[in-house]
Coordinates of C-alpha atoms in Angstrom, one line a residue:
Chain T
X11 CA 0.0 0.0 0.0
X12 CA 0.8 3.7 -0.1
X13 CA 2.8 5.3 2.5
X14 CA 4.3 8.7 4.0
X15 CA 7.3 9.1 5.9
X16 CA 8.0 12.4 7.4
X17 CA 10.6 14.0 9.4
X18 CA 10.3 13.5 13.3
X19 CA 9.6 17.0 15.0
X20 CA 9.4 19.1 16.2
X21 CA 11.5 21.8 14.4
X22 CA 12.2 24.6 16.2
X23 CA 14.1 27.6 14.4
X24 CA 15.0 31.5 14.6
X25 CA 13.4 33.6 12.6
X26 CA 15.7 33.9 8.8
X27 CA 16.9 30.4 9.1
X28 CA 17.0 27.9 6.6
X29 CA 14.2 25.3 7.0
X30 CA 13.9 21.4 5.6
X31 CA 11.3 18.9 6.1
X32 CA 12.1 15.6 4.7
X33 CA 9.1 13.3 3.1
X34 CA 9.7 10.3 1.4
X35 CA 7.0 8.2 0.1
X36 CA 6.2 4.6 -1.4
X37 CA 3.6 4.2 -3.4
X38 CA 2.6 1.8 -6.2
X39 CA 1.5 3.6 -9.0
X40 CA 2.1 7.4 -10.0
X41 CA 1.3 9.8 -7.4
X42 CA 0.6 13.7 -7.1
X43 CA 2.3 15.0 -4.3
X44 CA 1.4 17.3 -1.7
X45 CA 2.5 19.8 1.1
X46 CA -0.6 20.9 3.7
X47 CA 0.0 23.2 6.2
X48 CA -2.4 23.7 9.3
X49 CA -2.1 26.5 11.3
X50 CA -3.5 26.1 15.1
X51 CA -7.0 25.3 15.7
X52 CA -7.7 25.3 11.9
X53 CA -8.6 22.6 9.2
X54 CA -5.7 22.2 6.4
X55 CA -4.9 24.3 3.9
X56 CA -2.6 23.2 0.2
X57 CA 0.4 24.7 0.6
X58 CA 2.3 23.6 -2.8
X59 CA 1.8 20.5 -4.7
X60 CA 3.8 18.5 -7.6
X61 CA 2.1 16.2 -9.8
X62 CA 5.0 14.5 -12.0
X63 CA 8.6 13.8 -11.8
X64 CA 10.9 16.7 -11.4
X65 CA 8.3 19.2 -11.0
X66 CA 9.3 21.7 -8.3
X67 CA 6.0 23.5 -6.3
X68 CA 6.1 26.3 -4.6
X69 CA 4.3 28.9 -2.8
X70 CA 4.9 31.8 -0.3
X71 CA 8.5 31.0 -0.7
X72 CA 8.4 27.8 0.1
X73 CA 9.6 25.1 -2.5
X74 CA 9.8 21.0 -3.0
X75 CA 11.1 19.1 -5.7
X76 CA 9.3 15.8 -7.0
X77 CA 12.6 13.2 -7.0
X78 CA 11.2 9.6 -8.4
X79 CA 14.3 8.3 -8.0
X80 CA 14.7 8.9 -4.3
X81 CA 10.8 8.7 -3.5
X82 CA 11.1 12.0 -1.7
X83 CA 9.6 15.6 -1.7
X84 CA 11.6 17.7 1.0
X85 CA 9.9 20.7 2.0
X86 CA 12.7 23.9 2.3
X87 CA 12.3 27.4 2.9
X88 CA 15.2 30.1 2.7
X89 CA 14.2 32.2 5.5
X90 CA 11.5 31.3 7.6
X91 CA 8.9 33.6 9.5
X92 CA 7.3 34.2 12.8
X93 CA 4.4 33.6 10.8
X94 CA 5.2 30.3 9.3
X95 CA 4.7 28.6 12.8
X96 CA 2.7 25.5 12.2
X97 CA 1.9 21.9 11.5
X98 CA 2.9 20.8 7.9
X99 CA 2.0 17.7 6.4
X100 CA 3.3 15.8 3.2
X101 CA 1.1 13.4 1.2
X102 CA 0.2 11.6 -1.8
X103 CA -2.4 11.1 -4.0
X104 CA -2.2 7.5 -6.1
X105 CA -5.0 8.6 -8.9
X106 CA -5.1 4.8 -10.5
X107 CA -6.5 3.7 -6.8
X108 CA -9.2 5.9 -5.0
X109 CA -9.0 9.6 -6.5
X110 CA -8.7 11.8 -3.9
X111 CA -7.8 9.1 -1.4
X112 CA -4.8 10.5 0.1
X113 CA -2.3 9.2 2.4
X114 CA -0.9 11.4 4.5
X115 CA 2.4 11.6 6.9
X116 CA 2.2 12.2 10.6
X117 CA 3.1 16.4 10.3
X118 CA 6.2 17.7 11.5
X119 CA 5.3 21.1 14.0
X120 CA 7.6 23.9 13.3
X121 CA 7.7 26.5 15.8
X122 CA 10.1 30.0 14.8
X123 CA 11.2 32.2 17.4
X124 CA 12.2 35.7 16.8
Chain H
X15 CA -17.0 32.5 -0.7
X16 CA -16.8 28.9 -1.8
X17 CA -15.7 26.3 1.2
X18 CA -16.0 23.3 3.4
X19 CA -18.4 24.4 6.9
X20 CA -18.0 22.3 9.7
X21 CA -19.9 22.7 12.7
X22 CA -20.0 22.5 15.5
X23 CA -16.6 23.9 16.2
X24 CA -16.2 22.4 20.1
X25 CA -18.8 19.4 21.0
X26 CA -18.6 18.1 24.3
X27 CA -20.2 14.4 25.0
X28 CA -21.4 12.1 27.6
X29 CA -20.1 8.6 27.4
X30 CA -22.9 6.8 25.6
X31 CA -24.5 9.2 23.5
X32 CA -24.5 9.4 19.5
X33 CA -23.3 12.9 18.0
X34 CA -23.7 14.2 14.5
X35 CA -21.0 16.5 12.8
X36 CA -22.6 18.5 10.3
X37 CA -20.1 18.9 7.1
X38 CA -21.6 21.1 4.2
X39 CA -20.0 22.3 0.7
X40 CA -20.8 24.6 -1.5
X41 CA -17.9 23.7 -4.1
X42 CA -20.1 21.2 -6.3
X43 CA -17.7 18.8 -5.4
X44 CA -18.6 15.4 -6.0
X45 CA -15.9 13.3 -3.6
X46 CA -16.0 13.9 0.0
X47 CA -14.2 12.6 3.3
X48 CA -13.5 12.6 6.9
X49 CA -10.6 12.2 8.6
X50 CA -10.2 11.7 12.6
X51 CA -6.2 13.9 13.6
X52 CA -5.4 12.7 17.1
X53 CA -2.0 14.6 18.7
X54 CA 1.1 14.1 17.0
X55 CA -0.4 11.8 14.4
X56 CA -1.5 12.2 11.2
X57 CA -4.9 12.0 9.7
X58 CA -6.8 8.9 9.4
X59 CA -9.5 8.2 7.0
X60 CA -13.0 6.9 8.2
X61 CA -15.3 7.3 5.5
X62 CA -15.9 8.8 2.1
X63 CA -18.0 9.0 -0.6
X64 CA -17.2 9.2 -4.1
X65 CA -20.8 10.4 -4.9
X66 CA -24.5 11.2 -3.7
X67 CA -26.3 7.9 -2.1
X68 CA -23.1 6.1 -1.9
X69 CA -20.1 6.0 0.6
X70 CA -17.2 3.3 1.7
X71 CA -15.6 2.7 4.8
X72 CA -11.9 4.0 5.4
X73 CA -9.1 2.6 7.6
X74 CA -10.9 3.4 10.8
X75 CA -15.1 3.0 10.3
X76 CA -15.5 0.8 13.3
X77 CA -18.3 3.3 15.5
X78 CA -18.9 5.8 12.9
X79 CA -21.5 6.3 10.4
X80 CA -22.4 8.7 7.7
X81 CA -25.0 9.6 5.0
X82 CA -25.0 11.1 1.8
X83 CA -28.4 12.5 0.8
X84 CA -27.1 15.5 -0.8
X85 CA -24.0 16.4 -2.5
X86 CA -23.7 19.5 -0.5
X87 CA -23.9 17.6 2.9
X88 CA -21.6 14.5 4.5
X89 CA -22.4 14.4 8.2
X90 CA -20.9 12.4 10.8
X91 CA -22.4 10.4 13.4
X92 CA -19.7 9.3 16.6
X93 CA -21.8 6.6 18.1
X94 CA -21.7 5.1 21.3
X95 CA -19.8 1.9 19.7
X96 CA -16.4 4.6 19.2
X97 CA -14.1 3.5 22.3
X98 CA -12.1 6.7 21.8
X99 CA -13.9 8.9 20.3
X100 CA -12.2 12.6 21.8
X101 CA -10.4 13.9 18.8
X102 CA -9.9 16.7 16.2
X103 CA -12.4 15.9 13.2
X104 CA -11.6 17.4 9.2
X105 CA -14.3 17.0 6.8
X106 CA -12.8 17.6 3.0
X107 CA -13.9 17.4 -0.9
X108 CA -11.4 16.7 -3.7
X109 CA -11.3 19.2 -6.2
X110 CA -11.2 16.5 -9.0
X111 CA -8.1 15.3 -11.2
X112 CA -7.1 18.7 -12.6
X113 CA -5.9 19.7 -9.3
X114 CA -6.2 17.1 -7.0
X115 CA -6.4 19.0 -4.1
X116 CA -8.3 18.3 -1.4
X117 CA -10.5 21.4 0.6
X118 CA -10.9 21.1 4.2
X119 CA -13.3 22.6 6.6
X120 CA -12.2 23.9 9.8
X121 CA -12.7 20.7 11.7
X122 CA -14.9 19.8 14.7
X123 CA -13.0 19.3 18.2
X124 CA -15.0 16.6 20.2
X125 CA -14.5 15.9 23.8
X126 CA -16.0 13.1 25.2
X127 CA -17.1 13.6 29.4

């Protein structure tokens, strides 16, 4: 079956510091790929997705790159933000199963202190 | 503005009792879900459905139950039969292949007494 793997947490950083979240993934078929971030007390939101090999997403300066050869999609960010405090989950999405189905990892909390 | 409305936001319960989360769209999305987030895990699915008047079971059914009269509407029943039912609850539609995002309400926090 279809599985995430992210990086243990949580991440604690100062604010303009580099920031990585590592995600592999297995899956059988050809998934989409997603980031999800939830901020506190809220539902989940799509922060960047990549739906193909080698595609890079990214959004609000975040960035991850779609590596079929390692089964990964790290999450980085150049300078992180007070603002960017919160829970961010990768997943996949195996269209030739269930559409919309997704599998997700456990989320990794990132906290930035300024 | 076009979203996922869960309600209600906090729901305390009695051990014993049945409680329905209400989970409404107005996306005209046809694929819906709900996913149970317990602390420090990730989300795990207990139902969906793919399409009005039908639904499947997830990894984790055992105690829930749902309906889908409407394709607006996916409410959640916790019954009496959920051993651990105090959790964070998402309700979410898939915006179909060409993005193949999913949409996610703000989610229902239920504490059982």
């Amino acid at each position: 079956g279809n599985s995430v793997t992210q990086m243990e947490g949580p991440v604690t950083l100062s604010e303009e510091a580099f920031l990585t979240i590592n995600c592999t993934y297995t899956a059988t078929g050809y998934p989409s790929l997603f980031w999800y971030v939830q901020y506190p007390g809220e539902g989940l939101q799509l922060l960047l997705k990549a739906t193909k090999a080698d595609d890079k997403g990214s959004n609000k300066g975040f960035e991850a790159t779609y590596r079929k050869e390692t089964t990964s999609f790290h999450l980085e960010k150049g300078s992180v933000q007070v603002s960017d405090s919160a829970v961010y989950f990768c997943a996949l999405s195996d269209e030739n199963t269930n559409a919309g189905k997704s599998t997700f990892g456990d989320g990794t909390t990132l906290t930035v202190k300024p | 503005d076009g979203g996922i409305t869960q309600s209600p936001k906090y729901l305390f319960r009695k051990e014993g009792q049945n409680v329905t989360l209400s989970c409404e769209q107005n996306l005209n999305h046809d694929a819906m879900y709900w996913y149970r987030q317990d602390p420090g895990q990730g989300l795990r699915l207990i139902y969906y459905s793919q399409i009005v008047n039908d639904f499947q079971k997830g990894d984790i059914a055992e105690g829930y139950s749902v309906s889908r009269e409407k394709k607006e509407s996916f409410p959640l029943t916790v019954t009496s039969a959920q051993k651990n039912p105090t959790a964070f609850y998402l309700c979410a539609s898939w915006g179909g292949r060409d993005t193949g995002e999913l949409f996610f309400g703000e989610g229902s926090r239920l504490t059982v007494l």
